[in-house]
mmCIF file of C-alpha atoms and ligand atoms in Angstrom:
data_model
loop_
_atom_site.group_PDB
_atom_site.id
_atom_site.type_symbol
_atom_site.label_atom_id
_atom_site.label_comp_id
_atom_site.label_asym_id
_atom_site.label_seq_id
_atom_site.Cartn_x
_atom_site.Cartn_y
_atom_site.Cartn_z
ATOM 1 C CA UNK A 1 4.006 111.308 -48.221
ATOM 2 C CA UNK A 2 5.391 114.813 -48.461
ATOM 3 C CA UNK A 3 4.145 116.931 -45.636
ATOM 4 C CA UNK A 4 5.501 120.417 -45.811
ATOM 5 C CA UNK A 5 3.124 122.525 -43.840
ATOM 6 C CA UNK A 6 0.755 120.361 -41.797
ATOM 7 C CA UNK A 7 1.609 120.699 -38.127
ATOM 8 C CA UNK A 8 1.886 117.257 -36.594
ATOM 9 C CA UNK A 9 2.909 116.814 -32.979
ATOM 10 C CA UNK A 10 3.655 113.586 -31.161
ATOM 11 C CA UNK A 11 2.748 112.468 -27.643
ATOM 12 C CA UNK A 12 0.946 115.604 -26.578
ATOM 13 C CA UNK A 13 -1.091 115.593 -23.353
ATOM 14 C CA UNK A 14 -4.732 116.133 -24.233
ATOM 15 C CA UNK A 15 -5.206 117.993 -20.965
ATOM 16 C CA UNK A 16 -3.663 120.935 -22.851
ATOM 17 C CA UNK A 17 -6.493 121.028 -25.341
ATOM 18 C CA UNK A 18 -9.516 120.596 -23.117
ATOM 19 C CA UNK A 19 -11.171 123.116 -20.837
ATOM 20 C CA UNK A 20 -11.417 120.330 -18.235
ATOM 21 C CA UNK A 21 -7.606 120.150 -18.219
ATOM 22 C CA UNK A 22 -7.894 116.346 -18.208
ATOM 23 C CA UNK A 23 -6.562 113.663 -20.555
ATOM 24 C CA UNK A 24 -3.427 111.620 -21.162
ATOM 25 C CA UNK A 25 -1.226 111.864 -24.254
ATOM 26 C CA UNK A 26 -2.418 111.630 -27.835
ATOM 27 C CA UNK A 27 -0.095 109.657 -30.083
ATOM 28 C CA UNK A 28 -0.412 112.435 -32.679
ATOM 29 C CA UNK A 29 -2.071 115.823 -32.795
ATOM 30 C CA UNK A 30 -2.541 117.304 -36.279
ATOM 31 C CA UNK A 31 -3.385 120.974 -36.691
ATOM 32 C CA UNK A 32 -4.549 121.635 -40.252
ATOM 33 C CA UNK A 33 -5.060 125.224 -41.260
ATOM 34 C CA UNK A 34 -7.166 124.688 -44.345
ATOM 35 C CA UNK A 35 -9.199 122.085 -46.177
ATOM 36 C CA UNK A 36 -6.190 120.718 -48.006
ATOM 37 C CA UNK A 37 -4.308 120.122 -44.767
ATOM 38 C CA UNK A 38 -7.396 118.601 -43.185
ATOM 39 C CA UNK A 39 -7.479 116.061 -46.008
ATOM 40 C CA UNK A 40 -3.780 115.503 -45.465
ATOM 41 C CA UNK A 41 -4.326 114.826 -41.754
ATOM 42 C CA UNK A 42 -7.073 112.314 -42.561
ATOM 43 C CA UNK A 43 -4.835 110.612 -45.079
ATOM 44 C CA UNK A 44 -2.026 110.452 -42.545
ATOM 45 C CA UNK A 45 -4.293 108.633 -40.062
ATOM 46 C CA UNK A 46 -5.394 106.235 -42.797
ATOM 47 C CA UNK A 47 -1.844 105.509 -43.901
ATOM 48 C CA UNK A 48 -0.719 104.896 -40.336
ATOM 49 C CA UNK A 49 -3.735 102.667 -39.745
ATOM 50 C CA UNK A 50 -4.716 104.801 -36.768
ATOM 51 C CA UNK A 51 -8.126 105.979 -35.614
ATOM 52 C CA UNK A 52 -8.692 109.728 -35.631
ATOM 53 C CA UNK A 53 -10.959 112.108 -33.898
ATOM 54 C CA UNK A 54 -11.882 115.693 -34.554
ATOM 55 C CA UNK A 55 -11.396 118.197 -31.764
ATOM 56 C CA UNK A 56 -12.773 121.696 -31.614
ATOM 57 C CA UNK A 57 -12.367 123.861 -28.548
ATOM 58 C CA UNK A 58 -12.297 120.804 -26.274
ATOM 59 C CA UNK A 59 -14.913 122.412 -24.060
ATOM 60 C CA UNK A 60 -17.389 119.566 -23.903
ATOM 61 C CA UNK A 61 -15.155 116.545 -23.918
ATOM 62 C CA UNK A 62 -13.562 114.181 -21.407
ATOM 63 C CA UNK A 63 -10.493 112.271 -22.596
ATOM 64 C CA UNK A 64 -9.244 109.195 -20.740
ATOM 65 C CA UNK A 65 -6.249 109.281 -18.410
ATOM 66 C CA UNK A 66 -4.562 106.725 -20.712
ATOM 67 C CA UNK A 67 -4.758 109.161 -23.610
ATOM 68 C CA UNK A 68 -5.581 108.226 -27.193
ATOM 69 C CA UNK A 69 -3.547 105.952 -29.472
ATOM 70 C CA UNK A 70 -4.546 107.738 -32.603
ATOM 71 C CA UNK A 71 -4.586 111.084 -34.378
ATOM 72 C CA UNK A 72 -6.403 114.013 -32.818
ATOM 73 C CA UNK A 73 -7.218 116.516 -35.528
ATOM 74 C CA UNK A 74 -7.536 119.949 -33.945
ATOM 75 C CA UNK A 75 -9.384 122.488 -36.038
ATOM 76 C CA UNK A 76 -8.252 125.552 -34.079
ATOM 77 C CA UNK A 77 -6.076 126.850 -36.923
ATOM 78 C CA UNK A 78 -8.950 126.755 -39.385
ATOM 79 C CA UNK A 79 -10.312 130.072 -38.215
ATOM 80 C CA UNK A 80 -10.863 132.436 -41.130
ATOM 81 C CA UNK A 81 -13.803 134.801 -40.728
ATOM 82 C CA UNK A 82 -15.493 136.819 -43.439
ATOM 83 C CA UNK A 83 -18.424 139.223 -43.355
ATOM 84 C CA UNK A 84 -20.833 139.305 -46.270
ATOM 85 C CA UNK A 85 -23.502 141.861 -45.461
ATOM 86 C CA UNK A 86 -25.373 140.552 -42.428
ATOM 87 C CA UNK A 87 -23.944 137.085 -42.864
ATOM 88 C CA UNK A 88 -20.883 135.989 -40.972
ATOM 89 C CA UNK A 89 -18.996 133.169 -42.627
ATOM 90 C CA UNK A 90 -16.477 131.455 -40.373
ATOM 91 C CA UNK A 91 -14.355 128.345 -40.366
ATOM 92 C CA UNK A 92 -15.020 125.584 -37.848
ATOM 93 C CA UNK A 93 -12.076 126.385 -35.587
ATOM 94 C CA UNK A 94 -13.117 129.983 -34.926
ATOM 95 C CA UNK A 95 -13.871 130.510 -31.260
ATOM 96 C CA UNK A 96 -17.348 131.727 -30.364
ATOM 97 C CA UNK A 97 -15.653 134.511 -28.443
ATOM 98 C CA UNK A 98 -13.967 135.817 -31.584
ATOM 99 C CA UNK A 99 -17.160 135.492 -33.635
ATOM 100 C CA UNK A 100 -19.031 137.551 -31.079
ATOM 101 C CA UNK A 101 -16.334 140.186 -31.137
ATOM 102 C CA UNK A 102 -16.178 140.384 -34.964
ATOM 103 C CA UNK A 103 -19.975 140.673 -35.107
ATOM 104 C CA UNK A 104 -19.982 143.357 -32.438
ATOM 105 C CA UNK A 105 -17.340 145.444 -34.241
ATOM 106 C CA UNK A 106 -19.393 145.220 -37.433
ATOM 107 C CA UNK A 107 -22.550 146.348 -35.604
ATOM 108 C CA UNK A 108 -24.199 142.957 -35.969
ATOM 109 C CA UNK A 109 -26.360 141.435 -33.266
ATOM 110 C CA UNK A 110 -27.521 137.867 -32.587
ATOM 111 C CA UNK A 111 -24.579 136.121 -30.974
ATOM 112 C CA UNK A 112 -24.556 137.962 -27.623
ATOM 113 C CA UNK A 113 -26.279 135.154 -25.649
ATOM 114 C CA UNK A 114 -23.378 132.817 -26.433
ATOM 115 C CA UNK A 115 -20.800 134.905 -24.608
ATOM 116 C CA UNK A 116 -18.919 132.830 -22.069
ATOM 117 C CA UNK A 117 -19.365 129.542 -23.963
ATOM 118 C CA UNK A 118 -15.733 128.515 -24.430
ATOM 119 C CA UNK A 119 -15.970 126.416 -27.605
ATOM 120 C CA UNK A 120 -15.360 126.804 -31.321
ATOM 121 C CA UNK A 121 -17.982 127.147 -34.039
ATOM 122 C CA UNK A 122 -17.775 123.595 -35.420
ATOM 123 C CA UNK A 123 -18.175 121.941 -32.032
ATOM 124 C CA UNK A 124 -20.910 124.384 -31.085
ATOM 125 C CA UNK A 125 -22.880 123.280 -34.161
ATOM 126 C CA UNK A 126 -22.255 119.554 -33.613
ATOM 127 C CA UNK A 127 -23.593 119.947 -30.043
ATOM 128 C CA UNK A 128 -26.092 122.660 -30.938
ATOM 129 C CA UNK A 129 -24.670 124.608 -28.017
ATOM 130 C CA UNK A 130 -26.808 127.163 -26.312
ATOM 131 C CA UNK A 131 -28.735 128.328 -23.342
ATOM 132 C CA UNK A 132 -32.364 128.847 -22.523
ATOM 133 C CA UNK A 133 -34.161 130.190 -25.585
ATOM 134 C CA UNK A 134 -31.024 130.361 -27.743
ATOM 135 C CA UNK A 135 -29.265 127.707 -29.746
ATOM 136 C CA UNK A 136 -26.466 128.179 -32.238
ATOM 137 C CA UNK A 137 -28.572 126.293 -34.797
ATOM 138 C CA UNK A 138 -31.106 129.157 -34.811
ATOM 139 C CA UNK A 139 -28.512 131.405 -36.451
ATOM 140 C CA UNK A 140 -27.347 129.039 -39.179
ATOM 141 C CA UNK A 141 -27.851 129.739 -42.869
ATOM 142 C CA UNK A 142 -25.710 126.842 -44.035
ATOM 143 C CA UNK A 143 -22.959 124.486 -42.965
ATOM 144 C CA UNK A 144 -20.183 123.242 -45.215
ATOM 145 C CA UNK A 145 -19.021 119.701 -44.552
ATOM 146 C CA UNK A 146 -16.224 117.503 -45.733
ATOM 147 C CA UNK A 147 -18.174 114.276 -46.083
ATOM 148 C CA UNK A 148 -16.643 110.912 -45.224
ATOM 149 C CA UNK A 149 -16.553 110.188 -48.974
ATOM 150 C CA UNK A 150 -14.317 113.199 -49.432
ATOM 151 C CA UNK A 151 -16.865 115.586 -50.965
ATOM 152 C CA UNK A 152 -17.415 119.173 -49.886
ATOM 153 C CA UNK A 153 -21.128 119.879 -49.397
ATOM 154 C CA UNK A 154 -22.964 122.978 -48.277
ATOM 155 C CA UNK A 155 -26.160 122.074 -46.446
ATOM 156 C CA UNK A 156 -29.058 124.029 -44.956
ATOM 157 C CA UNK A 157 -29.496 123.633 -41.174
ATOM 158 C CA UNK A 158 -32.705 121.607 -41.668
ATOM 159 C CA UNK A 159 -30.605 118.715 -42.928
ATOM 160 C CA UNK A 160 -28.409 118.532 -39.834
ATOM 161 C CA UNK A 161 -30.923 117.014 -37.410
ATOM 162 C CA UNK A 162 -30.414 119.830 -34.915
ATOM 163 C CA UNK A 163 -32.212 119.362 -31.606
ATOM 164 C CA UNK A 164 -31.566 120.068 -27.936
ATOM 165 C CA UNK A 165 -27.785 119.683 -27.527
ATOM 166 C CA UNK A 166 -27.469 117.293 -30.447
ATOM 167 C CA UNK A 167 -27.266 116.966 -34.223
ATOM 168 C CA UNK A 168 -26.553 114.301 -36.832
ATOM 169 C CA UNK A 169 -23.403 116.072 -38.043
ATOM 170 C CA UNK A 170 -20.993 113.542 -36.521
ATOM 171 C CA UNK A 171 -22.459 110.874 -38.828
ATOM 172 C CA UNK A 172 -22.363 113.102 -41.872
ATOM 173 C CA UNK A 173 -18.869 114.533 -42.011
ATOM 174 C CA UNK A 174 -16.532 117.162 -40.642
ATOM 175 C CA UNK A 175 -17.638 120.780 -40.454
ATOM 176 C CA UNK A 176 -15.294 123.057 -42.363
ATOM 177 C CA UNK A 177 -17.227 126.292 -42.153
ATOM 178 C CA UNK A 178 -20.647 127.774 -41.547
ATOM 179 C CA UNK A 179 -22.663 130.864 -42.371
ATOM 180 C CA UNK A 180 -24.584 132.664 -39.658
ATOM 181 C CA UNK A 181 -27.430 135.128 -40.119
ATOM 182 C CA UNK A 182 -27.138 138.234 -37.969
ATOM 183 C CA UNK A 183 -29.112 141.462 -37.696
ATOM 184 C CA UNK A 184 -27.850 145.051 -37.604
ATOM 185 C CA UNK A 185 -27.653 146.487 -34.108
ATOM 186 C CA UNK A 186 -26.202 149.380 -32.198
ATOM 187 C CA UNK A 187 -22.710 148.438 -30.918
ATOM 188 C CA UNK A 188 -23.252 150.061 -27.516
ATOM 189 C CA UNK A 189 -26.472 148.084 -27.060
ATOM 190 C CA UNK A 190 -24.681 144.917 -28.216
ATOM 191 C CA UNK A 191 -21.999 145.621 -25.601
ATOM 192 C CA UNK A 192 -24.643 145.965 -22.892
ATOM 193 C CA UNK A 193 -26.221 142.682 -23.901
ATOM 194 C CA UNK A 194 -22.846 140.919 -23.920
ATOM 195 C CA UNK A 195 -22.135 142.281 -20.448
ATOM 196 C CA UNK A 196 -25.578 141.260 -19.173
ATOM 197 C CA UNK A 197 -25.301 137.668 -20.443
ATOM 198 C CA UNK A 198 -21.734 137.326 -19.185
ATOM 199 C CA UNK A 199 -22.643 138.634 -15.748
ATOM 200 C CA UNK A 200 -25.532 136.170 -15.496
ATOM 201 C CA UNK A 201 -23.184 133.336 -16.414
ATOM 202 C CA UNK A 202 -20.623 134.448 -13.825
ATOM 203 C CA UNK A 203 -23.341 134.739 -11.184
ATOM 204 C CA UNK A 204 -24.799 131.291 -11.784
ATOM 205 C CA UNK A 205 -21.957 129.106 -13.122
ATOM 206 C CA UNK A 206 -18.363 128.319 -12.060
ATOM 207 C CA UNK A 207 -17.021 130.637 -14.743
ATOM 208 C CA UNK A 208 -13.226 130.576 -15.014
ATOM 209 C CA UNK A 209 -12.846 127.221 -13.285
ATOM 210 C CA UNK A 210 -11.737 124.192 -15.278
ATOM 211 C CA UNK A 211 -14.852 122.297 -16.411
ATOM 212 C CA UNK A 212 -16.607 120.995 -19.507
ATOM 213 C CA UNK A 213 -19.793 122.992 -19.023
ATOM 214 C CA UNK A 214 -22.971 121.206 -18.029
ATOM 215 C CA UNK A 215 -22.289 117.511 -17.483
ATOM 216 C CA UNK A 216 -25.828 116.259 -18.123
ATOM 217 C CA UNK A 217 -28.629 117.313 -20.405
ATOM 218 C CA UNK A 218 -31.764 118.524 -18.713
ATOM 219 C CA UNK A 219 -34.079 115.467 -18.619
ATOM 220 C CA UNK A 220 -37.042 117.604 -19.712
ATOM 221 C CA UNK A 221 -37.334 121.255 -20.768
ATOM 222 C CA UNK A 222 -38.751 122.283 -17.412
ATOM 223 C CA UNK A 223 -36.544 119.995 -15.305
ATOM 224 C CA UNK A 224 -33.009 121.196 -14.538
ATOM 225 C CA UNK A 225 -30.379 118.502 -14.075
ATOM 226 C CA UNK A 226 -28.483 121.023 -11.920
ATOM 227 C CA UNK A 227 -31.409 121.401 -9.547
ATOM 228 C CA UNK A 228 -31.854 117.613 -9.297
ATOM 229 C CA UNK A 229 -28.151 117.100 -8.506
ATOM 230 C CA UNK A 230 -28.281 119.957 -6.022
ATOM 231 C CA UNK A 231 -31.373 118.477 -4.328
ATOM 232 C CA UNK A 232 -29.554 115.139 -4.260
ATOM 233 C CA UNK A 233 -26.936 116.814 -2.062
ATOM 234 C CA UNK A 234 -24.081 116.674 -4.551
ATOM 235 C CA UNK A 235 -22.905 120.286 -4.544
ATOM 236 C CA UNK A 236 -19.336 120.286 -3.266
ATOM 237 C CA UNK A 237 -19.103 116.472 -3.380
ATOM 238 C CA UNK A 238 -15.541 115.559 -4.243
ATOM 239 C CA UNK A 239 -13.646 112.609 -5.667
ATOM 240 C CA UNK A 240 -9.912 113.249 -5.903
ATOM 241 C CA UNK A 241 -9.578 116.665 -7.481
ATOM 242 C CA UNK A 242 -12.926 116.485 -9.268
ATOM 243 C CA UNK A 243 -15.881 118.135 -7.560
ATOM 244 C CA UNK A 244 -19.531 118.916 -8.214
ATOM 245 C CA UNK A 245 -19.433 122.711 -8.307
ATOM 246 C CA UNK A 246 -20.736 124.527 -5.270
ATOM 247 C CA UNK A 247 -22.176 127.163 -7.577
ATOM 248 C CA UNK A 248 -24.073 124.985 -10.063
ATOM 249 C CA UNK A 249 -24.389 121.265 -9.441
ATOM 250 C CA UNK A 250 -24.501 120.332 -13.149
ATOM 251 C CA UNK A 251 -20.844 121.335 -13.476
ATOM 252 C CA UNK A 252 -17.975 119.129 -12.380
ATOM 253 C CA UNK A 253 -14.861 121.218 -11.808
ATOM 254 C CA UNK A 254 -11.240 120.161 -11.910
ATOM 255 C CA UNK A 255 -9.714 121.674 -8.787
ATOM 256 C CA UNK A 256 -6.161 120.921 -9.840
ATOM 257 C CA UNK A 257 -5.060 117.467 -10.992
ATOM 258 C CA UNK A 258 -8.382 115.672 -11.473
ATOM 259 C CA UNK A 259 -8.296 112.438 -13.446
ATOM 260 C CA UNK A 260 -10.904 111.259 -15.908
ATOM 261 C CA UNK A 261 -11.681 108.330 -13.635
ATOM 262 C CA UNK A 262 -12.538 110.742 -10.800
ATOM 263 C CA UNK A 263 -14.933 112.589 -13.065
ATOM 264 C CA UNK A 264 -16.505 109.330 -14.271
ATOM 265 C CA UNK A 265 -17.022 108.175 -10.691
ATOM 266 C CA UNK A 266 -18.874 111.420 -9.960
ATOM 267 C CA UNK A 267 -20.925 111.054 -13.146
ATOM 268 C CA UNK A 268 -22.041 107.562 -12.091
ATOM 269 C CA UNK A 269 -22.843 108.710 -8.571
ATOM 270 C CA UNK A 270 -24.904 111.621 -9.897
ATOM 271 C CA UNK A 271 -26.897 109.359 -12.197
ATOM 272 C CA UNK A 272 -27.502 106.824 -9.457
ATOM 273 C CA UNK A 273 -28.633 109.348 -6.838
ATOM 274 C CA UNK A 274 -30.947 111.192 -9.211
ATOM 275 C CA UNK A 275 -32.422 107.896 -10.406
ATOM 276 C CA UNK A 276 -33.026 106.637 -6.888
ATOM 277 C CA UNK A 277 -34.297 109.889 -5.416
ATOM 278 C CA UNK A 278 -36.262 111.410 -8.291
ATOM 279 C CA UNK A 279 -36.705 108.696 -10.916
ATOM 280 C CA UNK A 280 -34.980 110.625 -13.712
ATOM 281 C CA UNK A 281 -32.437 108.945 -15.985
ATOM 282 C CA UNK A 282 -29.751 111.561 -16.589
ATOM 283 C CA UNK A 283 -27.920 111.472 -19.902
ATOM 284 C CA UNK A 284 -24.428 112.913 -20.355
ATOM 285 C CA UNK A 285 -24.070 116.078 -22.342
ATOM 286 C CA UNK A 286 -20.285 115.887 -22.176
ATOM 287 C CA UNK A 287 -18.668 113.626 -24.730
ATOM 288 C CA UNK A 288 -16.773 110.853 -22.964
ATOM 289 C CA UNK A 289 -14.028 109.341 -25.120
ATOM 290 C CA UNK A 290 -12.340 105.999 -24.484
ATOM 291 C CA UNK A 291 -8.710 105.099 -25.235
ATOM 292 C CA UNK A 292 -9.752 103.902 -28.731
ATOM 293 C CA UNK A 293 -11.357 107.231 -29.550
ATOM 294 C CA UNK A 294 -14.930 105.975 -29.329
ATOM 295 C CA UNK A 295 -17.647 108.018 -27.702
ATOM 296 C CA UNK A 296 -18.867 106.110 -24.711
HETATM 297 N N1 EPU B 1 -30.521 125.301 -9.861
HETATM 298 C C1 EPU B 1 -30.377 124.905 -8.567
HETATM 299 N N2 EPU B 1 -29.177 124.351 -8.179
HETATM 300 C C2 EPU B 1 -28.158 124.190 -9.022
HETATM 301 C C3 EPU B 1 -28.310 124.591 -10.366
HETATM 302 C C4 EPU B 1 -29.500 125.146 -10.772
HETATM 303 O O1 EPU B 1 -31.283 125.031 -7.763
HETATM 304 O O2 EPU B 1 -27.117 123.672 -8.596
HETATM 305 C C5 EPU B 1 -31.779 125.911 -10.276
HETATM 306 C C6 EPU B 1 -31.585 127.366 -10.671
HETATM 307 O O3 EPU B 1 -31.644 128.220 -9.556
HETATM 308 C C7 EPU B 1 -32.735 127.597 -11.629
HETATM 309 C C8 EPU B 1 -32.929 126.240 -12.283
HETATM 310 O O4 EPU B 1 -32.271 125.289 -11.443
HETATM 311 O O5 EPU B 1 -33.911 127.914 -10.938
HETATM 312 C C9 EPU B 1 -32.322 126.193 -13.681
HETATM 313 O O6 EPU B 1 -30.932 126.520 -13.613
HETATM 314 P P1 EPU B 1 -30.179 127.331 -14.772
HETATM 315 O O7 EPU B 1 -30.934 128.604 -15.078
HETATM 316 O O8 EPU B 1 -28.759 127.436 -14.414
HETATM 317 O O9 EPU B 1 -30.387 126.471 -16.027
HETATM 318 P P2 EPU B 1 -29.969 124.978 -16.292
HETATM 319 O O10 EPU B 1 -31.162 124.325 -16.866
HETATM 320 O O11 EPU B 1 -29.323 124.358 -15.129
HETATM 321 C C10 EPU B 1 -29.237 125.493 -18.759
HETATM 322 C C11 EPU B 1 -28.191 124.913 -19.665
HETATM 323 C C12 EPU B 1 -26.871 125.656 -19.534
HETATM 324 C C13 EPU B 1 -27.097 127.124 -19.780
HETATM 325 C C14 EPU B 1 -28.121 127.622 -18.751
HETATM 326 C C15 EPU B 1 -28.395 129.100 -18.884
HETATM 327 C C16 EPU B 1 -28.465 122.531 -19.964
HETATM 328 C C17 EPU B 1 -28.062 121.184 -19.531
HETATM 329 N N3 EPU B 1 -27.935 123.542 -19.322
HETATM 330 O O12 EPU B 1 -28.857 125.186 -17.434
HETATM 331 O O13 EPU B 1 -25.999 125.128 -20.540
HETATM 332 O O14 EPU B 1 -25.880 127.836 -19.665
HETATM 333 O O15 EPU B 1 -29.353 126.888 -18.954
HETATM 334 O O16 EPU B 1 -29.451 129.352 -19.729
HETATM 335 O O17 EPU B 1 -29.262 122.667 -20.898
HETATM 336 C C18 EPU B 1 -24.262 123.615 -21.116
HETATM 337 O O18 EPU B 1 -25.004 123.168 -21.967
HETATM 338 O O19 EPU B 1 -23.072 123.217 -20.994
HETATM 339 C C19 EPU B 1 -24.766 124.622 -20.211
HETATM 340 C C20 EPU B 1 -24.054 125.056 -19.176
#
């Protein structure tokens, strides 16, 4: 197959592409910059008889120390953004940070609460990323998918099965782009809001340390997994270079050279303690991938 433009790298450590800074080598990493190249990357995996997985900002994922014997398709180069009135249309690989900044410069409000979330738009939709009272799904007008049959479909958010930190998107296709509804706002007020949300995040979370955000979902809307783990005495508990954050117990931070197996040991310990002490069954929010590319 002729491949003139698609960027295809071999044996790249996945630690480079995750905010956790953890993960062994991927056999291939493809970096398409448009739909055509995305199709090309998928075809390449098929021709090589290799599994593939789609990677956004890598901010919610744990790759195994052994790496992945397949094709990681990174969407980071698919990052075109366009404003159409109060609607922001952006490709899946656009970082939330850039979206917030484009909206701010255009005097459009609505994305401020998401400041400090390190991911990209596609992943944020798949996970329905958010914080108390705000989810990315609330802002969606439509999402354009490349379906597994190879069709391009634009769907309203109601068809994506969006709920607390989940959606059905992974079973439906690959997000190419999305349209977000914003509202006009005064840029100086938007700036203040951005600053306020960011400060709160810095005050309450291990901002700037290597992590994958909250490890577990809250078991109920009014029950914080972080509080349960804290009450279970896990703040500061360490395995190798992985540690339950001293600032917020629902974050595991990579102090330097943490391995996936260290993180997984802490995950199991957290589940076990919370089950035994408080009777709650914690469920991972982070996506744990095995060496075959399956979500565990
Ligand atoms: N708390 C503790 N100890 C801790 C952590 C929290 O006592 O170690 C207490 C806090 O003091 C607070 C309560 O638990 O009274 C709730 O904590 P917080 O406001 O931090 O909210 P959370 O439920 O722990 C959720 C989201 C975060 C989001 C924050 C901010 C989940 C799993 N977590 O955390 O999302 O940033 O609200 O609104 O839904 C993420 O999804 O990756 C994530 C970080």
